[in-house]
Amino acid sequence: MNTNRNNHVVLLGIGIVLMLAALPARWMTIHNATVTGLNTVFNQQTLHITGLNGSITLGLKVATWVIVLVGVSALFLLILNTLKVTALSKYLVLIPLAFSSIYSAASIIVGLGSEQTTMAFGGFLIPLGSAIGLYVFILNYLQNRPA
């Protein structure tokens, strides 16, 4: 077996674990949140956003768990290509990886840009897993490109 290929699969496995760990992890906390439509007892709440209960709107409103699963799917497809089980187009891997990366980066930007929000580590797990996937993708592309 090719040692580099095995290392790439291990890295991608770590990326998948990081992304799946983002599901139950806290992404951010919103302080002094006001819930509309309810009486004042429910106002001024602290809301904890996780990969299971949040959503991100960037033109299209997407649940955070969908963003996680799209990223995991991209890394899984990359594992299949790395192991040469499949010969999928590089765009079939890059498009979901980019989607997951862009939406998770948007949550970080919004979280860091708000005075009412405190970021937690969960929001950083998706970009970290995506970075691992992009790293392996680039290495695979450089090794397999035509001469």
mmCIF file of N, CA and C in Angstrom:
data_model
loop_
_atom_site.group_PDB
_atom_site.id
_atom_site.type_symbol
_atom_site.label_atom_id
_atom_site.label_comp_id
_atom_site.label_asym_id
_atom_site.label_seq_id
_atom_site.Cartn_x
_atom_site.Cartn_y
_atom_site.Cartn_z
ATOM 1 N N MET A 1 0.837 -1.191 0.000
ATOM 2 C CA MET A 1 0.000 0.000 0.000
ATOM 3 C C MET A 1 0.876 1.246 0.000
ATOM 4 N N ASN A 2 0.344 2.292 -0.561
ATOM 5 C CA ASN A 2 1.029 3.561 -0.653
ATOM 6 C C ASN A 2 0.910 4.291 0.693
ATOM 7 N N THR A 3 2.047 4.595 1.310
ATOM 8 C CA THR A 3 2.049 5.237 2.627
ATOM 9 C C THR A 3 1.425 6.628 2.567
ATOM 10 N N ASN A 4 1.732 7.396 1.516
ATOM 11 C CA ASN A 4 1.134 8.734 1.392
ATOM 12 C C ASN A 4 -0.381 8.646 1.303
ATOM 13 N N ARG A 5 -0.867 7.681 0.531
ATOM 14 C CA ARG A 5 -2.309 7.520 0.390
ATOM 15 C C ARG A 5 -2.930 7.169 1.739
ATOM 16 N N ASN A 6 -2.284 6.284 2.480
ATOM 17 C CA ASN A 6 -2.793 5.922 3.808
ATOM 18 C C ASN A 6 -2.813 7.131 4.741
ATOM 19 N N ASN A 7 -1.756 7.938 4.689
ATOM 20 C CA ASN A 7 -1.709 9.149 5.511
ATOM 21 C C ASN A 7 -2.835 10.104 5.145
ATOM 22 N N HIS A 8 -3.127 10.220 3.859
ATOM 23 C CA HIS A 8 -4.208 11.106 3.413
ATOM 24 C C HIS A 8 -5.555 10.617 3.932
ATOM 25 N N VAL A 9 -5.765 9.310 3.894
ATOM 26 C CA VAL A 9 -7.025 8.747 4.386
ATOM 27 C C VAL A 9 -7.152 8.990 5.893
ATOM 28 N N VAL A 10 -6.069 8.836 6.630
ATOM 29 C CA VAL A 10 -6.100 9.095 8.073
ATOM 30 C C VAL A 10 -6.418 10.564 8.335
ATOM 31 N N LEU A 11 -5.777 11.467 7.598
ATOM 32 C CA LEU A 11 -6.069 12.901 7.755
ATOM 33 C C LEU A 11 -7.532 13.202 7.461
ATOM 34 N N LEU A 12 -8.059 12.619 6.395
ATOM 35 C CA LEU A 12 -9.466 12.843 6.052
ATOM 36 C C LEU A 12 -10.384 12.263 7.119
ATOM 37 N N GLY A 13 -10.011 11.132 7.694
ATOM 38 C CA GLY A 13 -10.785 10.570 8.802
ATOM 39 C C GLY A 13 -10.813 11.515 9.990
ATOM 40 N N ILE A 14 -9.675 12.138 10.277
ATOM 41 C CA ILE A 14 -9.617 13.133 11.362
ATOM 42 C C ILE A 14 -10.515 14.318 11.028
ATOM 43 N N GLY A 15 -10.493 14.753 9.772
ATOM 44 C CA GLY A 15 -11.358 15.849 9.339
ATOM 45 C C GLY A 15 -12.828 15.509 9.525
ATOM 46 N N ILE A 16 -13.208 14.268 9.195
ATOM 47 C CA ILE A 16 -14.599 13.846 9.372
ATOM 48 C C ILE A 16 -14.979 13.838 10.845
ATOM 49 N N VAL A 17 -14.087 13.346 11.690
ATOM 50 C CA VAL A 17 -14.362 13.328 13.134
ATOM 51 C C VAL A 17 -14.526 14.757 13.659
ATOM 52 N N LEU A 18 -13.674 15.670 13.214
ATOM 53 C CA LEU A 18 -13.790 17.071 13.637
ATOM 54 C C LEU A 18 -15.138 17.655 13.224
ATOM 55 N N MET A 19 -15.535 17.372 11.975
ATOM 56 C CA MET A 19 -16.810 17.913 11.498
ATOM 57 C C MET A 19 -17.995 17.317 12.254
ATOM 58 N N LEU A 20 -17.964 16.017 12.497
ATOM 59 C CA LEU A 20 -19.058 15.395 13.239
ATOM 60 C C LEU A 20 -19.097 15.882 14.686
ATOM 61 N N ALA A 21 -17.926 16.200 15.238
ATOM 62 C CA ALA A 21 -17.876 16.737 16.599
ATOM 63 C C ALA A 21 -18.517 18.121 16.674
ATOM 64 N N ALA A 22 -18.639 18.798 15.529
ATOM 65 C CA ALA A 22 -19.264 20.119 15.497
ATOM 66 C C ALA A 22 -20.773 20.039 15.689
ATOM 67 N N LEU A 23 -21.368 18.870 15.485
ATOM 68 C CA LEU A 23 -22.822 18.754 15.646
ATOM 69 C C LEU A 23 -23.272 19.050 17.075
ATOM 70 N N PRO A 24 -22.776 18.348 18.091
ATOM 71 C CA PRO A 24 -23.251 18.646 19.444
ATOM 72 C C PRO A 24 -22.517 19.819 20.106
ATOM 73 N N ALA A 25 -21.427 20.254 19.511
ATOM 74 C CA ALA A 25 -20.612 21.306 20.140
ATOM 75 C C ALA A 25 -21.289 22.670 20.022
ATOM 76 N N ARG A 26 -21.000 23.523 20.987
ATOM 77 C CA ARG A 26 -21.523 24.894 20.954
ATOM 78 C C ARG A 26 -20.715 25.710 19.950
ATOM 79 N N TRP A 27 -21.401 26.377 19.022
ATOM 80 C CA TRP A 27 -20.753 27.224 18.022
ATOM 81 C C TRP A 27 -20.623 28.650 18.551
ATOM 82 N N MET A 28 -21.678 29.119 19.215
ATOM 83 C CA MET A 28 -21.649 30.479 19.763
ATOM 84 C C MET A 28 -22.750 30.624 20.792
ATOM 85 N N THR A 29 -22.632 31.679 21.580
ATOM 86 C CA THR A 29 -23.662 32.036 22.549
ATOM 87 C C THR A 29 -24.105 33.451 22.238
ATOM 88 N N ILE A 30 -25.410 33.640 22.132
ATOM 89 C CA ILE A 30 -25.968 34.967 21.882
ATOM 90 C C ILE A 30 -26.513 35.479 23.210
ATOM 91 N N HIS A 31 -25.986 36.606 23.654
ATOM 92 C CA HIS A 31 -26.382 37.198 24.929
ATOM 93 C C HIS A 31 -27.472 38.232 24.698
ATOM 94 N N ASN A 32 -28.360 38.377 25.664
ATOM 95 C CA ASN A 32 -29.438 39.363 25.625
ATOM 96 C C ASN A 32 -30.319 39.209 24.389
ATOM 97 N N ALA A 33 -30.593 37.975 24.027
ATOM 98 C CA ALA A 33 -31.452 37.717 22.868
ATOM 99 C C ALA A 33 -32.898 38.050 23.219
ATOM 100 N N THR A 34 -33.607 38.618 22.288
ATOM 101 C CA THR A 34 -35.009 38.944 22.470
ATOM 102 C C THR A 34 -35.832 38.024 21.587
ATOM 103 N N VAL A 35 -36.760 37.319 22.195
ATOM 104 C CA VAL A 35 -37.628 36.415 21.460
ATOM 105 C C VAL A 35 -38.897 37.180 21.119
ATOM 106 N N THR A 36 -39.178 37.327 19.834
ATOM 107 C CA THR A 36 -40.357 38.090 19.422
ATOM 108 C C THR A 36 -41.609 37.234 19.529
ATOM 109 N N GLY A 37 -42.716 37.885 19.838
ATOM 110 C CA GLY A 37 -43.994 37.201 19.901
ATOM 111 C C GLY A 37 -44.305 36.593 21.252
ATOM 112 N N LEU A 38 -43.400 36.652 22.182
ATOM 113 C CA LEU A 38 -43.654 36.113 23.515
ATOM 114 C C LEU A 38 -43.604 37.248 24.528
ATOM 115 N N ASN A 39 -44.165 36.993 25.690
ATOM 116 C CA ASN A 39 -44.165 38.067 26.690
ATOM 117 C C ASN A 39 -42.760 38.312 27.230
ATOM 118 N N THR A 40 -42.605 39.296 28.061
ATOM 119 C CA THR A 40 -41.286 39.734 28.506
ATOM 120 C C THR A 40 -40.567 38.723 29.389
ATOM 121 N N VAL A 41 -41.230 37.689 29.853
ATOM 122 C CA VAL A 41 -40.565 36.667 30.663
ATOM 123 C C VAL A 41 -39.468 35.993 29.842
ATOM 124 N N PHE A 42 -39.670 35.870 28.505
ATOM 125 C CA PHE A 42 -38.728 35.169 27.652
ATOM 126 C C PHE A 42 -37.717 36.103 26.988
ATOM 127 N N ASN A 43 -37.771 37.369 27.290
ATOM 128 C CA ASN A 43 -36.803 38.295 26.697
ATOM 129 C C ASN A 43 -35.511 38.298 27.504
ATOM 130 N N GLN A 44 -34.447 38.807 26.895
ATOM 131 C CA GLN A 44 -33.135 38.881 27.520
ATOM 132 C C GLN A 44 -32.605 37.499 27.884
ATOM 133 N N GLN A 45 -32.741 36.575 26.971
ATOM 134 C CA GLN A 45 -32.266 35.212 27.154
ATOM 135 C C GLN A 45 -30.839 35.071 26.640
ATOM 136 N N THR A 46 -30.156 34.060 27.117
ATOM 137 C CA THR A 46 -28.875 33.654 26.563
ATOM 138 C C THR A 46 -29.141 32.397 25.749
ATOM 139 N N LEU A 47 -28.847 32.453 24.445
ATOM 140 C CA LEU A 47 -29.099 31.330 23.560
ATOM 141 C C LEU A 47 -27.783 30.686 23.154
ATOM 142 N N HIS A 48 -27.728 29.380 23.259
ATOM 143 C CA HIS A 48 -26.553 28.634 22.852
ATOM 144 C C HIS A 48 -26.839 28.002 21.495
ATOM 145 N N ILE A 49 -26.013 28.327 20.514
ATOM 146 C CA ILE A 49 -26.172 27.796 19.160
ATOM 147 C C ILE A 49 -25.208 26.631 18.990
ATOM 148 N N THR A 50 -25.746 25.486 18.582
ATOM 149 C CA THR A 50 -24.919 24.306 18.324
ATOM 150 C C THR A 50 -25.068 23.902 16.860
ATOM 151 N N GLY A 51 -24.380 22.849 16.495
ATOM 152 C CA GLY A 51 -24.510 22.336 15.139
ATOM 153 C C GLY A 51 -25.842 21.657 14.894
ATOM 154 N N LEU A 52 -26.635 21.484 15.941
ATOM 155 C CA LEU A 52 -27.936 20.827 15.794
ATOM 156 C C LEU A 52 -29.105 21.799 15.791
ATOM 157 N N ASN A 53 -28.954 22.984 16.370
ATOM 158 C CA ASN A 53 -30.118 23.864 16.502
ATOM 159 C C ASN A 53 -29.988 25.198 15.778
ATOM 160 N N GLY A 54 -28.890 25.462 15.117
ATOM 161 C CA GLY A 54 -28.707 26.757 14.475
ATOM 162 C C GLY A 54 -28.947 26.710 12.973
ATOM 163 N N SER A 55 -28.901 27.882 12.388
ATOM 164 C CA SER A 55 -28.960 27.997 10.930
ATOM 165 C C SER A 55 -28.171 29.233 10.525
ATOM 166 N N ILE A 56 -27.722 29.222 9.286
ATOM 167 C CA ILE A 56 -26.937 30.335 8.752
ATOM 168 C C ILE A 56 -27.597 30.780 7.456
ATOM 169 N N THR A 57 -27.804 32.081 7.320
ATOM 170 C CA THR A 57 -28.393 32.616 6.098
ATOM 171 C C THR A 57 -27.317 33.381 5.347
ATOM 172 N N LEU A 58 -27.053 32.919 4.170
ATOM 173 C CA LEU A 58 -26.103 33.570 3.266
ATOM 174 C C LEU A 58 -26.749 33.504 1.886
ATOM 175 N N GLY A 59 -27.807 34.311 1.717
ATOM 176 C CA GLY A 59 -28.622 34.202 0.526
ATOM 177 C C GLY A 59 -29.665 33.111 0.699
ATOM 178 N N LEU A 60 -29.237 31.962 1.150
ATOM 179 C CA LEU A 60 -30.100 30.805 1.384
ATOM 180 C C LEU A 60 -29.942 30.393 2.842
ATOM 181 N N LYS A 61 -31.062 30.202 3.525
ATOM 182 C CA LYS A 61 -31.006 29.789 4.932
ATOM 183 C C LYS A 61 -30.756 28.283 4.987
ATOM 184 N N VAL A 62 -29.662 27.896 5.650
ATOM 185 C CA VAL A 62 -29.262 26.493 5.733
ATOM 186 C C VAL A 62 -29.034 26.131 7.195
ATOM 187 N N ALA A 63 -29.605 25.011 7.605
ATOM 188 C CA ALA A 63 -29.401 24.529 8.973
ATOM 189 C C ALA A 63 -27.940 24.131 9.154
ATOM 190 N N THR A 64 -27.410 24.368 10.343
ATOM 191 C CA THR A 64 -25.995 24.069 10.579
ATOM 192 C C THR A 64 -25.703 22.577 10.445
ATOM 193 N N TRP A 65 -26.656 21.730 10.789
ATOM 194 C CA TRP A 65 -26.410 20.290 10.649
ATOM 195 C C TRP A 65 -26.270 19.897 9.182
ATOM 196 N N VAL A 66 -26.946 20.614 8.284
ATOM 197 C CA VAL A 66 -26.799 20.349 6.845
ATOM 198 C C VAL A 66 -25.393 20.742 6.394
ATOM 199 N N ILE A 67 -24.900 21.853 6.900
ATOM 200 C CA ILE A 67 -23.558 22.313 6.551
ATOM 201 C C ILE A 67 -22.528 21.272 6.994
ATOM 202 N N VAL A 68 -22.723 20.725 8.177
ATOM 203 C CA VAL A 68 -21.820 19.687 8.687
ATOM 204 C C VAL A 68 -21.869 18.459 7.790
ATOM 205 N N LEU A 69 -23.061 17.983 7.467
ATOM 206 C CA LEU A 69 -23.186 16.763 6.673
ATOM 207 C C LEU A 69 -22.679 16.935 5.244
ATOM 208 N N VAL A 70 -22.835 18.114 4.681
ATOM 209 C CA VAL A 70 -22.289 18.370 3.343
ATOM 210 C C VAL A 70 -20.764 18.306 3.391
ATOM 211 N N GLY A 71 -20.163 18.889 4.435
ATOM 212 C CA GLY A 71 -18.707 18.828 4.590
ATOM 213 C C GLY A 71 -18.207 17.405 4.789
ATOM 214 N N VAL A 72 -18.912 16.638 5.605
ATOM 215 C CA VAL A 72 -18.537 15.236 5.835
ATOM 216 C C VAL A 72 -18.648 14.453 4.529
ATOM 217 N N SER A 73 -19.700 14.699 3.769
ATOM 218 C CA SER A 73 -19.873 14.013 2.480
ATOM 219 C C SER A 73 -18.724 14.317 1.533
ATOM 220 N N ALA A 74 -18.290 15.572 1.505
ATOM 221 C CA ALA A 74 -17.168 15.957 0.638
ATOM 222 C C ALA A 74 -15.902 15.207 1.037
ATOM 223 N N LEU A 75 -15.636 15.117 2.331
ATOM 224 C CA LEU A 75 -14.443 14.403 2.787
ATOM 225 C C LEU A 75 -14.553 12.905 2.506
ATOM 226 N N PHE A 76 -15.757 12.353 2.636
ATOM 227 C CA PHE A 76 -15.949 10.937 2.329
ATOM 228 C C PHE A 76 -15.703 10.670 0.845
ATOM 229 N N LEU A 77 -16.208 11.543 -0.034
ATOM 230 C CA LEU A 77 -15.950 11.398 -1.472
ATOM 231 C C LEU A 77 -14.458 11.507 -1.764
ATOM 232 N N LEU A 78 -13.783 12.377 -1.045
ATOM 233 C CA LEU A 78 -12.344 12.533 -1.218
ATOM 234 C C LEU A 78 -11.602 11.273 -0.766
ATOM 235 N N ILE A 79 -12.079 10.630 0.289
ATOM 236 C CA ILE A 79 -11.492 9.348 0.714
ATOM 237 C C ILE A 79 -11.648 8.318 -0.399
ATOM 238 N N LEU A 80 -12.836 8.240 -0.990
ATOM 239 C CA LEU A 80 -13.069 7.272 -2.068
ATOM 240 C C LEU A 80 -12.149 7.527 -3.253
ATOM 241 N N ASN A 81 -11.951 8.800 -3.599
ATOM 242 C CA ASN A 81 -11.030 9.129 -4.692
ATOM 243 C C ASN A 81 -9.582 8.818 -4.310
ATOM 244 N N THR A 82 -9.204 9.104 -3.079
ATOM 245 C CA THR A 82 -7.838 8.851 -2.622
ATOM 246 C C THR A 82 -7.512 7.365 -2.660
ATOM 247 N N LEU A 83 -8.473 6.547 -2.268
ATOM 248 C CA LEU A 83 -8.278 5.098 -2.281
ATOM 249 C C LEU A 83 -8.457 4.499 -3.678
ATOM 250 N N LYS A 84 -8.799 5.352 -4.638
ATOM 251 C CA LYS A 84 -9.032 4.944 -6.024
ATOM 252 C C LYS A 84 -10.183 3.950 -6.147
ATOM 253 N N VAL A 85 -11.123 4.047 -5.218
ATOM 254 C CA VAL A 85 -12.359 3.277 -5.314
ATOM 255 C C VAL A 85 -13.243 3.898 -6.389
ATOM 256 N N THR A 86 -13.188 5.232 -6.464
ATOM 257 C CA THR A 86 -13.934 5.975 -7.474
ATOM 258 C C THR A 86 -12.981 6.925 -8.192
ATOM 259 N N ALA A 87 -13.446 7.432 -9.299
ATOM 260 C CA ALA A 87 -12.702 8.460 -10.040
ATOM 261 C C ALA A 87 -13.653 9.624 -10.294
ATOM 262 N N LEU A 88 -14.201 10.150 -9.200
ATOM 263 C CA LEU A 88 -15.166 11.241 -9.301
ATOM 264 C C LEU A 88 -14.473 12.530 -9.731
ATOM 265 N N SER A 89 -15.219 13.378 -10.379
ATOM 266 C CA SER A 89 -14.701 14.675 -10.794
ATOM 267 C C SER A 89 -14.249 15.466 -9.574
ATOM 268 N N LYS A 90 -13.158 16.225 -9.748
ATOM 269 C CA LYS A 90 -12.673 17.025 -8.625
ATOM 270 C C LYS A 90 -13.704 18.061 -8.187
ATOM 271 N N TYR A 91 -14.577 18.474 -9.102
ATOM 272 C CA TYR A 91 -15.606 19.450 -8.752
ATOM 273 C C TYR A 91 -16.681 18.844 -7.862
ATOM 274 N N LEU A 92 -16.903 17.541 -7.991
ATOM 275 C CA LEU A 92 -17.879 16.855 -7.143
ATOM 276 C C LEU A 92 -17.424 16.859 -5.689
ATOM 277 N N VAL A 93 -16.124 16.989 -5.490
ATOM 278 C CA VAL A 93 -15.574 17.082 -4.143
ATOM 279 C C VAL A 93 -15.452 18.542 -3.712
ATOM 280 N N LEU A 94 -14.989 19.398 -4.604
ATOM 281 C CA LEU A 94 -14.727 20.791 -4.247
ATOM 282 C C LEU A 94 -15.994 21.605 -3.976
ATOM 283 N N ILE A 95 -17.050 21.354 -4.725
ATOM 284 C CA ILE A 95 -18.271 22.155 -4.553
ATOM 285 C C ILE A 95 -18.873 21.969 -3.166
ATOM 286 N N PRO A 96 -19.096 20.732 -2.685
ATOM 287 C CA PRO A 96 -19.629 20.620 -1.317
ATOM 288 C C PRO A 96 -18.636 21.069 -0.247
ATOM 289 N N LEU A 97 -17.345 20.883 -0.506
ATOM 290 C CA LEU A 97 -16.336 21.338 0.448
ATOM 291 C C LEU A 97 -16.340 22.864 0.539
ATOM 292 N N ALA A 98 -16.460 23.531 -0.605
ATOM 293 C CA ALA A 98 -16.521 24.994 -0.628
ATOM 294 C C ALA A 98 -17.801 25.490 0.039
ATOM 295 N N PHE A 99 -18.925 24.831 -0.234
ATOM 296 C CA PHE A 99 -20.205 25.205 0.370
ATOM 297 C C PHE A 99 -20.101 25.166 1.893
ATOM 298 N N SER A 100 -19.605 24.070 2.412
ATOM 299 C CA SER A 100 -19.464 23.907 3.854
ATOM 300 C C SER A 100 -18.494 24.938 4.434
ATOM 301 N N SER A 101 -17.404 25.172 3.745
ATOM 302 C CA SER A 101 -16.396 26.131 4.216
ATOM 303 C C SER A 101 -16.940 27.553 4.245
ATOM 304 N N ILE A 102 -17.628 27.949 3.189
ATOM 305 C CA ILE A 102 -18.144 29.322 3.089
ATOM 306 C C ILE A 102 -19.201 29.585 4.152
ATOM 307 N N TYR A 103 -20.132 28.647 4.314
ATOM 308 C CA TYR A 103 -21.185 28.853 5.310
ATOM 309 C C TYR A 103 -20.635 28.838 6.736
ATOM 310 N N SER A 104 -19.686 27.963 7.023
ATOM 311 C CA SER A 104 -19.128 27.944 8.376
ATOM 312 C C SER A 104 -18.276 29.180 8.630
ATOM 313 N N ALA A 105 -17.564 29.649 7.606
ATOM 314 C CA ALA A 105 -16.792 30.885 7.759
ATOM 315 C C ALA A 105 -17.722 32.077 7.993
ATOM 316 N N ALA A 106 -18.877 32.069 7.338
ATOM 317 C CA ALA A 106 -19.848 33.152 7.538
ATOM 318 C C ALA A 106 -20.324 33.183 8.984
ATOM 319 N N SER A 107 -20.512 32.008 9.595
ATOM 320 C CA SER A 107 -20.954 31.997 10.992
ATOM 321 C C SER A 107 -19.878 32.574 11.908
ATOM 322 N N ILE A 108 -18.622 32.303 11.575
ATOM 323 C CA ILE A 108 -17.524 32.850 12.378
ATOM 324 C C ILE A 108 -17.460 34.367 12.230
ATOM 325 N N ILE A 109 -17.584 34.841 11.014
ATOM 326 C CA ILE A 109 -17.525 36.293 10.761
ATOM 327 C C ILE A 109 -18.658 37.009 11.487
ATOM 328 N N VAL A 110 -19.871 36.454 11.398
ATOM 329 C CA VAL A 110 -21.014 37.067 12.078
ATOM 330 C C VAL A 110 -20.809 37.018 13.587
ATOM 331 N N GLY A 111 -20.353 35.873 14.085
ATOM 332 C CA GLY A 111 -20.147 35.736 15.525
ATOM 333 C C GLY A 111 -19.084 36.675 16.072
ATOM 334 N N LEU A 112 -17.999 36.814 15.336
ATOM 335 C CA LEU A 112 -16.922 37.702 15.795
ATOM 336 C C LEU A 112 -17.279 39.176 15.627
ATOM 337 N N GLY A 113 -18.186 39.468 14.702
ATOM 338 C CA GLY A 113 -18.551 40.850 14.434
ATOM 339 C C GLY A 113 -19.660 41.388 15.316
ATOM 340 N N SER A 114 -20.221 40.574 16.161
ATOM 341 C CA SER A 114 -21.327 41.004 17.011
ATOM 342 C C SER A 114 -20.872 41.149 18.456
ATOM 343 N N GLU A 115 -21.295 42.238 19.077
ATOM 344 C CA GLU A 115 -20.972 42.452 20.490
ATOM 345 C C GLU A 115 -21.812 41.557 21.393
ATOM 346 N N GLN A 116 -22.927 41.057 20.885
ATOM 347 C CA GLN A 116 -23.838 40.237 21.676
ATOM 348 C C GLN A 116 -23.524 38.747 21.579
ATOM 349 N N THR A 117 -22.437 38.404 20.891
ATOM 350 C CA THR A 117 -22.132 36.999 20.633
ATOM 351 C C THR A 117 -20.756 36.632 21.169
ATOM 352 N N THR A 118 -20.678 35.465 21.765
ATOM 353 C CA THR A 118 -19.408 34.893 22.185
ATOM 354 C C THR A 118 -19.199 33.615 21.386
ATOM 355 N N MET A 119 -18.078 33.524 20.702
ATOM 356 C CA MET A 119 -17.786 32.346 19.893
ATOM 357 C C MET A 119 -17.321 31.201 20.785
ATOM 358 N N ALA A 120 -17.637 29.983 20.352
ATOM 359 C CA ALA A 120 -17.173 28.776 21.022
ATOM 360 C C ALA A 120 -16.428 27.928 19.994
ATOM 361 N N PHE A 121 -15.790 26.861 20.444
ATOM 362 C CA PHE A 121 -14.918 26.095 19.558
ATOM 363 C C PHE A 121 -15.664 25.341 18.464
ATOM 364 N N GLY A 122 -16.931 25.028 18.659
ATOM 365 C CA GLY A 122 -17.683 24.244 17.679
ATOM 366 C C GLY A 122 -17.727 24.875 16.302
ATOM 367 N N GLY A 123 -17.814 26.181 16.248
ATOM 368 C CA GLY A 123 -17.866 26.878 14.968
ATOM 369 C C GLY A 123 -16.566 26.816 14.190
ATOM 370 N N PHE A 124 -15.484 26.490 14.871
ATOM 371 C CA PHE A 124 -14.187 26.423 14.204
ATOM 372 C C PHE A 124 -13.841 25.007 13.719
ATOM 373 N N LEU A 125 -14.636 24.017 14.108
ATOM 374 C CA LEU A 125 -14.340 22.641 13.730
ATOM 375 C C LEU A 125 -14.597 22.376 12.243
ATOM 376 N N ILE A 126 -15.627 22.998 11.684
ATOM 377 C CA ILE A 126 -15.926 22.796 10.261
ATOM 378 C C ILE A 126 -14.825 23.384 9.384
ATOM 379 N N PRO A 127 -14.409 24.640 9.585
ATOM 380 C CA PRO A 127 -13.306 25.152 8.765
ATOM 381 C C PRO A 127 -12.016 24.353 8.937
ATOM 382 N N LEU A 128 -11.778 23.832 10.127
ATOM 383 C CA LEU A 128 -10.587 23.014 10.356
ATOM 384 C C LEU A 128 -10.670 21.707 9.558
ATOM 385 N N GLY A 129 -11.821 21.048 9.614
ATOM 386 C CA GLY A 129 -12.020 19.834 8.824
ATOM 387 C C GLY A 129 -11.949 20.122 7.333
ATOM 388 N N SER A 130 -12.500 21.260 6.914
ATOM 389 C CA SER A 130 -12.441 21.653 5.505
ATOM 390 C C SER A 130 -11.012 21.935 5.070
ATOM 391 N N ALA A 131 -10.235 22.554 5.941
ATOM 392 C CA ALA A 131 -8.834 22.840 5.616
ATOM 393 C C ALA A 131 -8.052 21.544 5.428
ATOM 394 N N ILE A 132 -8.336 20.549 6.261
ATOM 395 C CA ILE A 132 -7.688 19.248 6.090
ATOM 396 C C ILE A 132 -8.076 18.646 4.747
ATOM 397 N N GLY A 133 -9.365 18.722 4.405
ATOM 398 C CA GLY A 133 -9.826 18.206 3.121
ATOM 399 C C GLY A 133 -9.191 18.921 1.947
ATOM 400 N N LEU A 134 -9.083 20.233 2.028
ATOM 401 C CA LEU A 134 -8.459 21.008 0.956
ATOM 402 C C LEU A 134 -6.980 20.675 0.833
ATOM 403 N N TYR A 135 -6.315 20.491 1.956
ATOM 404 C CA TYR A 135 -4.904 20.115 1.958
ATOM 405 C C TYR A 135 -4.692 18.779 1.241
ATOM 406 N N VAL A 136 -5.497 17.785 1.592
ATOM 407 C CA VAL A 136 -5.379 16.469 0.960
ATOM 408 C C VAL A 136 -5.759 16.558 -0.513
ATOM 409 N N PHE A 137 -6.778 17.342 -0.830
ATOM 410 C CA PHE A 137 -7.182 17.504 -2.227
ATOM 411 C C PHE A 137 -6.030 18.062 -3.057
ATOM 412 N N ILE A 138 -5.377 19.096 -2.538
ATOM 413 C CA ILE A 138 -4.259 19.707 -3.264
ATOM 414 C C ILE A 138 -3.112 18.715 -3.411
ATOM 415 N N LEU A 139 -2.790 17.992 -2.352
ATOM 416 C CA LEU A 139 -1.724 16.987 -2.439
ATOM 417 C C LEU A 139 -2.062 15.914 -3.467
ATOM 418 N N ASN A 140 -3.305 15.428 -3.461
ATOM 419 C CA ASN A 140 -3.723 14.415 -4.432
ATOM 420 C C ASN A 140 -3.649 14.965 -5.854
ATOM 421 N N TYR A 141 -4.081 16.205 -6.019
ATOM 422 C CA TYR A 141 -4.079 16.805 -7.352
ATOM 423 C C TYR A 141 -2.647 16.978 -7.860
ATOM 424 N N LEU A 142 -1.734 17.403 -6.981
ATOM 425 C CA LEU A 142 -0.350 17.593 -7.397
ATOM 426 C C LEU A 142 0.327 16.273 -7.741
ATOM 427 N N GLN A 143 -0.040 15.213 -7.020
ATOM 428 C CA GLN A 143 0.578 13.906 -7.276
ATOM 429 C C GLN A 143 0.005 13.241 -8.525
ATOM 430 N N ASN A 144 -1.249 13.528 -8.851
ATOM 431 C CA ASN A 144 -1.907 12.829 -9.952
ATOM 432 C C ASN A 144 -2.073 13.677 -11.207
ATOM 433 N N ARG A 145 -1.514 14.864 -11.233
ATOM 434 C CA ARG A 145 -1.692 15.712 -12.410
ATOM 435 C C ARG A 145 -0.870 15.174 -13.583
ATOM 436 N N PRO A 146 -1.344 15.438 -14.791
ATOM 437 C CA PRO A 146 -0.597 14.966 -15.967
ATOM 438 C C PRO A 146 0.747 15.668 -16.089
ATOM 439 N N ALA A 147 1.721 14.969 -16.646
ATOM 440 C CA ALA A 147 3.086 15.525 -16.775
ATOM 441 C C ALA A 147 3.159 16.605 -17.820
#
